[in-house]
């Protein structure tokens, strides 16, 4: 497995945009989680792509310690109607388009993990385009990147290569420190 993001860059509290092919985005998520947790970070996965329960099973099959991962799940509640938060494990957001609730969840989970080495993985910006306009996504990512910088936390935004319109891609590129194309 090639290194996507190295531990030194994570330790420098850098923010990344990682681009993957449509067929490899799930594996890229798994590889990133493995690399982040093996680098000694606790990972907060903000998922708009896969339900928390699916990701937990995928990570377990790959031998990833789920105790080093917390989730903000914007998929499950929208799909099944209700889900109960599990403190320290998963916080459910009503809908992927509810950016206010997602922003609050990010802030609260970061407070819960205060004092730990934390990295946020946002999976995936491309999926957000189903629910929101590019301008709303751009404003939200700008909010999140500023929150990460102010709280001294590393962050990775995962997206499908060529799945973002040129204006959104340009804006995202200005918000992050590094763009990594895994394709």
Tab-separated table of C-alpha atoms in Angstrom:
chain	number	residue	atom	x	y	z
A	1	UNK	CA	0.000	0.000	0.000
A	2	UNK	CA	1.575	3.299	-1.077
A	3	UNK	CA	1.675	6.115	1.465
A	4	UNK	CA	-0.921	8.753	0.629
A	5	UNK	CA	-0.252	11.137	3.523
A	6	UNK	CA	2.884	10.841	5.609
A	7	UNK	CA	3.062	11.133	9.388
A	8	UNK	CA	5.355	14.180	9.326
A	9	UNK	CA	2.855	16.196	7.287
A	10	UNK	CA	0.015	15.119	9.588
A	11	UNK	CA	2.080	16.174	12.601
A	12	UNK	CA	2.527	19.607	11.009
A	13	UNK	CA	-1.300	19.982	11.135
A	14	UNK	CA	-1.595	20.183	7.389
A	15	UNK	CA	-4.839	20.042	5.421
A	16	UNK	CA	-5.096	17.875	2.310
A	17	UNK	CA	-7.444	17.352	-0.610
A	18	UNK	CA	-7.072	13.742	-1.762
A	19	UNK	CA	-8.472	12.846	-5.172
A	20	UNK	CA	-9.296	9.223	-6.024
A	21	UNK	CA	-10.880	7.432	-8.965
A	22	UNK	CA	-14.553	6.469	-8.551
A	23	UNK	CA	-13.579	2.797	-8.335
A	24	UNK	CA	-10.883	3.341	-5.716
A	25	UNK	CA	-12.465	5.851	-3.326
A	26	UNK	CA	-13.503	3.186	-0.793
A	27	UNK	CA	-10.021	1.636	-0.750
A	28	UNK	CA	-8.486	5.103	-0.521
A	29	UNK	CA	-10.641	5.767	2.571
A	30	UNK	CA	-9.427	2.516	4.158
A	31	UNK	CA	-5.781	3.211	3.284
A	32	UNK	CA	-6.006	6.739	4.708
A	33	UNK	CA	-7.575	5.527	7.968
A	34	UNK	CA	-4.866	2.884	8.349
A	35	UNK	CA	-2.082	5.427	7.716
A	36	UNK	CA	-3.591	8.033	10.045
A	37	UNK	CA	-4.192	5.634	12.944
A	38	UNK	CA	-0.788	3.963	12.510
A	39	UNK	CA	0.728	7.463	12.774
A	40	UNK	CA	-0.745	7.746	16.280
A	41	UNK	CA	-3.719	9.953	15.437
A	42	UNK	CA	-7.328	9.532	16.463
A	43	UNK	CA	-9.414	9.943	13.305
A	44	UNK	CA	-12.805	11.602	13.054
A	45	UNK	CA	-14.512	10.356	9.893
A	46	UNK	CA	-17.222	12.685	8.618
A	47	UNK	CA	-19.117	10.438	6.250
A	48	UNK	CA	-21.626	11.450	3.630
A	49	UNK	CA	-20.696	8.472	1.477
A	50	UNK	CA	-20.998	5.274	3.548
A	51	UNK	CA	-22.995	4.580	6.735
A	52	UNK	CA	-20.988	4.289	9.953
A	53	UNK	CA	-21.955	0.599	10.361
A	54	UNK	CA	-20.521	-0.264	6.934
A	55	UNK	CA	-17.278	1.614	7.598
A	56	UNK	CA	-16.797	-0.101	10.966
A	57	UNK	CA	-17.101	-3.507	9.271
A	58	UNK	CA	-14.748	-2.489	6.445
A	59	UNK	CA	-12.156	-1.227	8.914
A	60	UNK	CA	-12.454	-4.353	11.095
A	61	UNK	CA	-11.868	-6.597	8.052
A	62	UNK	CA	-8.698	-4.625	7.375
A	63	UNK	CA	-7.484	-4.953	10.983
A	64	UNK	CA	-7.970	-1.260	11.796
A	65	UNK	CA	-8.521	-0.519	15.497
A	66	UNK	CA	-12.012	1.045	15.696
A	67	UNK	CA	-11.093	2.488	19.094
A	68	UNK	CA	-8.942	5.019	17.246
A	69	UNK	CA	-11.796	6.200	15.015
A	70	UNK	CA	-14.894	8.301	15.740
A	71	UNK	CA	-17.626	9.047	13.243
A	72	UNK	CA	-19.957	11.840	12.250
A	73	UNK	CA	-22.477	10.004	10.079
A	74	UNK	CA	-24.706	12.067	7.758
A	75	UNK	CA	-25.996	9.023	5.849
A	76	UNK	CA	-27.706	6.626	8.277
A	77	UNK	CA	-30.308	8.954	9.800
A	78	UNK	CA	-31.407	10.092	6.338
A	79	UNK	CA	-31.686	6.476	5.128
A	80	UNK	CA	-33.358	4.720	8.082
A	81	UNK	CA	-35.120	7.588	9.841
A	82	UNK	CA	-33.505	7.355	13.249
A	83	UNK	CA	-30.263	6.434	14.869
A	84	UNK	CA	-28.924	6.856	18.387
A	85	UNK	CA	-25.653	8.616	19.042
A	86	UNK	CA	-23.013	6.545	20.821
A	87	UNK	CA	-20.807	8.932	22.839
A	88	UNK	CA	-17.176	8.750	21.772
A	89	UNK	CA	-18.039	6.502	18.821
A	90	UNK	CA	-20.621	8.005	16.466
A	91	UNK	CA	-22.718	11.125	16.218
A	92	UNK	CA	-25.512	11.095	13.642
A	93	UNK	CA	-26.484	14.133	11.559
A	94	UNK	CA	-30.019	14.258	10.161
A	95	UNK	CA	-29.113	14.852	6.523
A	96	UNK	CA	-25.980	15.449	4.422
A	97	UNK	CA	-27.304	18.901	3.509
A	98	UNK	CA	-27.630	19.986	7.151
A	99	UNK	CA	-24.340	21.838	7.296
A	100	UNK	CA	-25.225	23.679	10.505
A	101	UNK	CA	-25.748	20.405	12.376
A	102	UNK	CA	-22.623	18.951	10.773
A	103	UNK	CA	-20.575	21.987	11.836
A	104	UNK	CA	-21.894	21.703	15.401
A	105	UNK	CA	-21.063	17.978	15.435
A	106	UNK	CA	-17.498	18.684	14.277
A	107	UNK	CA	-17.056	21.298	17.014
A	108	UNK	CA	-18.460	18.994	19.720
A	109	UNK	CA	-16.417	15.946	18.708
A	110	UNK	CA	-13.243	18.046	18.577
A	111	UNK	CA	-14.010	19.217	22.147
A	112	UNK	CA	-14.511	15.592	23.268
A	113	UNK	CA	-11.090	14.700	21.861
A	114	UNK	CA	-9.310	17.766	23.201
A	115	UNK	CA	-5.706	16.971	24.103
A	116	UNK	CA	-5.420	14.072	21.638
A	117	UNK	CA	-3.640	14.049	18.294
A	118	UNK	CA	-6.609	14.255	15.925
A	119	UNK	CA	-7.095	14.145	12.175
A	120	UNK	CA	-10.419	14.656	10.425
A	121	UNK	CA	-11.222	12.673	7.271
A	122	UNK	CA	-14.138	14.074	5.276
A	123	UNK	CA	-15.569	11.407	2.934
A	124	UNK	CA	-16.640	12.649	0.430
A	125	UNK	CA	-16.968	16.092	-1.087
A	126	UNK	CA	-18.195	14.528	-4.331
A	127	UNK	CA	-21.180	12.945	-2.583
A	128	UNK	CA	-22.123	16.322	-1.101
A	129	UNK	CA	-22.836	17.556	-4.646
A	130	UNK	CA	-25.937	15.338	-4.668
A	131	UNK	CA	-27.428	17.397	-1.827
A	132	UNK	CA	-25.870	20.862	-2.061
A	133	UNK	CA	-24.683	23.461	-4.521
A	134	UNK	CA	-20.964	23.908	-5.122
A	135	UNK	CA	-21.084	27.336	-3.458
A	136	UNK	CA	-22.625	25.916	-0.254
A	137	UNK	CA	-20.050	23.117	-0.181
A	138	UNK	CA	-17.252	25.632	-0.708
A	139	UNK	CA	-18.486	27.811	2.176
A	140	UNK	CA	-18.738	24.757	4.453
A	141	UNK	CA	-15.264	23.457	3.559
A	142	UNK	CA	-13.903	26.957	4.150
A	143	UNK	CA	-15.549	26.944	7.613
A	144	UNK	CA	-14.150	23.478	8.414
A	145	UNK	CA	-10.613	24.270	7.226
A	146	UNK	CA	-10.571	27.435	9.330
A	147	UNK	CA	-11.883	25.479	12.348
A	148	UNK	CA	-9.123	22.903	11.842
A	149	UNK	CA	-6.429	25.565	11.625
A	150	UNK	CA	-7.735	27.394	14.712
A	151	UNK	CA	-7.901	24.181	16.748
A	152	UNK	CA	-4.530	22.930	15.419
A	153	UNK	CA	-5.997	19.758	13.851
A	154	UNK	CA	-4.992	17.970	10.631
A	155	UNK	CA	-7.617	17.363	7.976
A	156	UNK	CA	-8.148	15.359	4.816
A	157	UNK	CA	-10.949	15.944	2.320
A	158	UNK	CA	-11.586	13.006	0.007
A	159	UNK	CA	-13.172	13.515	-3.427
A	160	UNK	CA	-13.565	11.731	-6.733
A	161	UNK	CA	-11.090	13.067	-9.277
A	162	UNK	CA	-12.806	14.957	-12.094
A	163	UNK	CA	-16.001	14.821	-9.984
A	164	UNK	CA	-15.824	18.473	-8.943
A	165	UNK	CA	-16.649	21.447	-11.118
A	166	UNK	CA	-13.646	23.640	-11.958
A	167	UNK	CA	-14.725	26.576	-9.754
A	168	UNK	CA	-15.225	24.340	-6.688
A	169	UNK	CA	-11.896	22.615	-7.364
A	170	UNK	CA	-10.143	25.996	-7.586
A	171	UNK	CA	-11.672	27.153	-4.305
A	172	UNK	CA	-10.865	23.891	-2.492
A	173	UNK	CA	-7.281	24.070	-3.727
A	174	UNK	CA	-6.913	27.482	-2.071
A	175	UNK	CA	-8.292	26.185	1.260
A	176	UNK	CA	-5.910	23.217	1.625
A	177	UNK	CA	-2.149	22.954	1.928
A	178	UNK	CA	-1.665	20.054	-0.480
A	179	UNK	CA	-3.627	18.326	-3.247
A	180	UNK	CA	-2.831	14.623	-3.699
A	181	UNK	CA	-4.074	12.837	-6.810
A	182	UNK	CA	-4.054	9.074	-6.175
A	183	UNK	CA	-5.426	8.280	-9.646
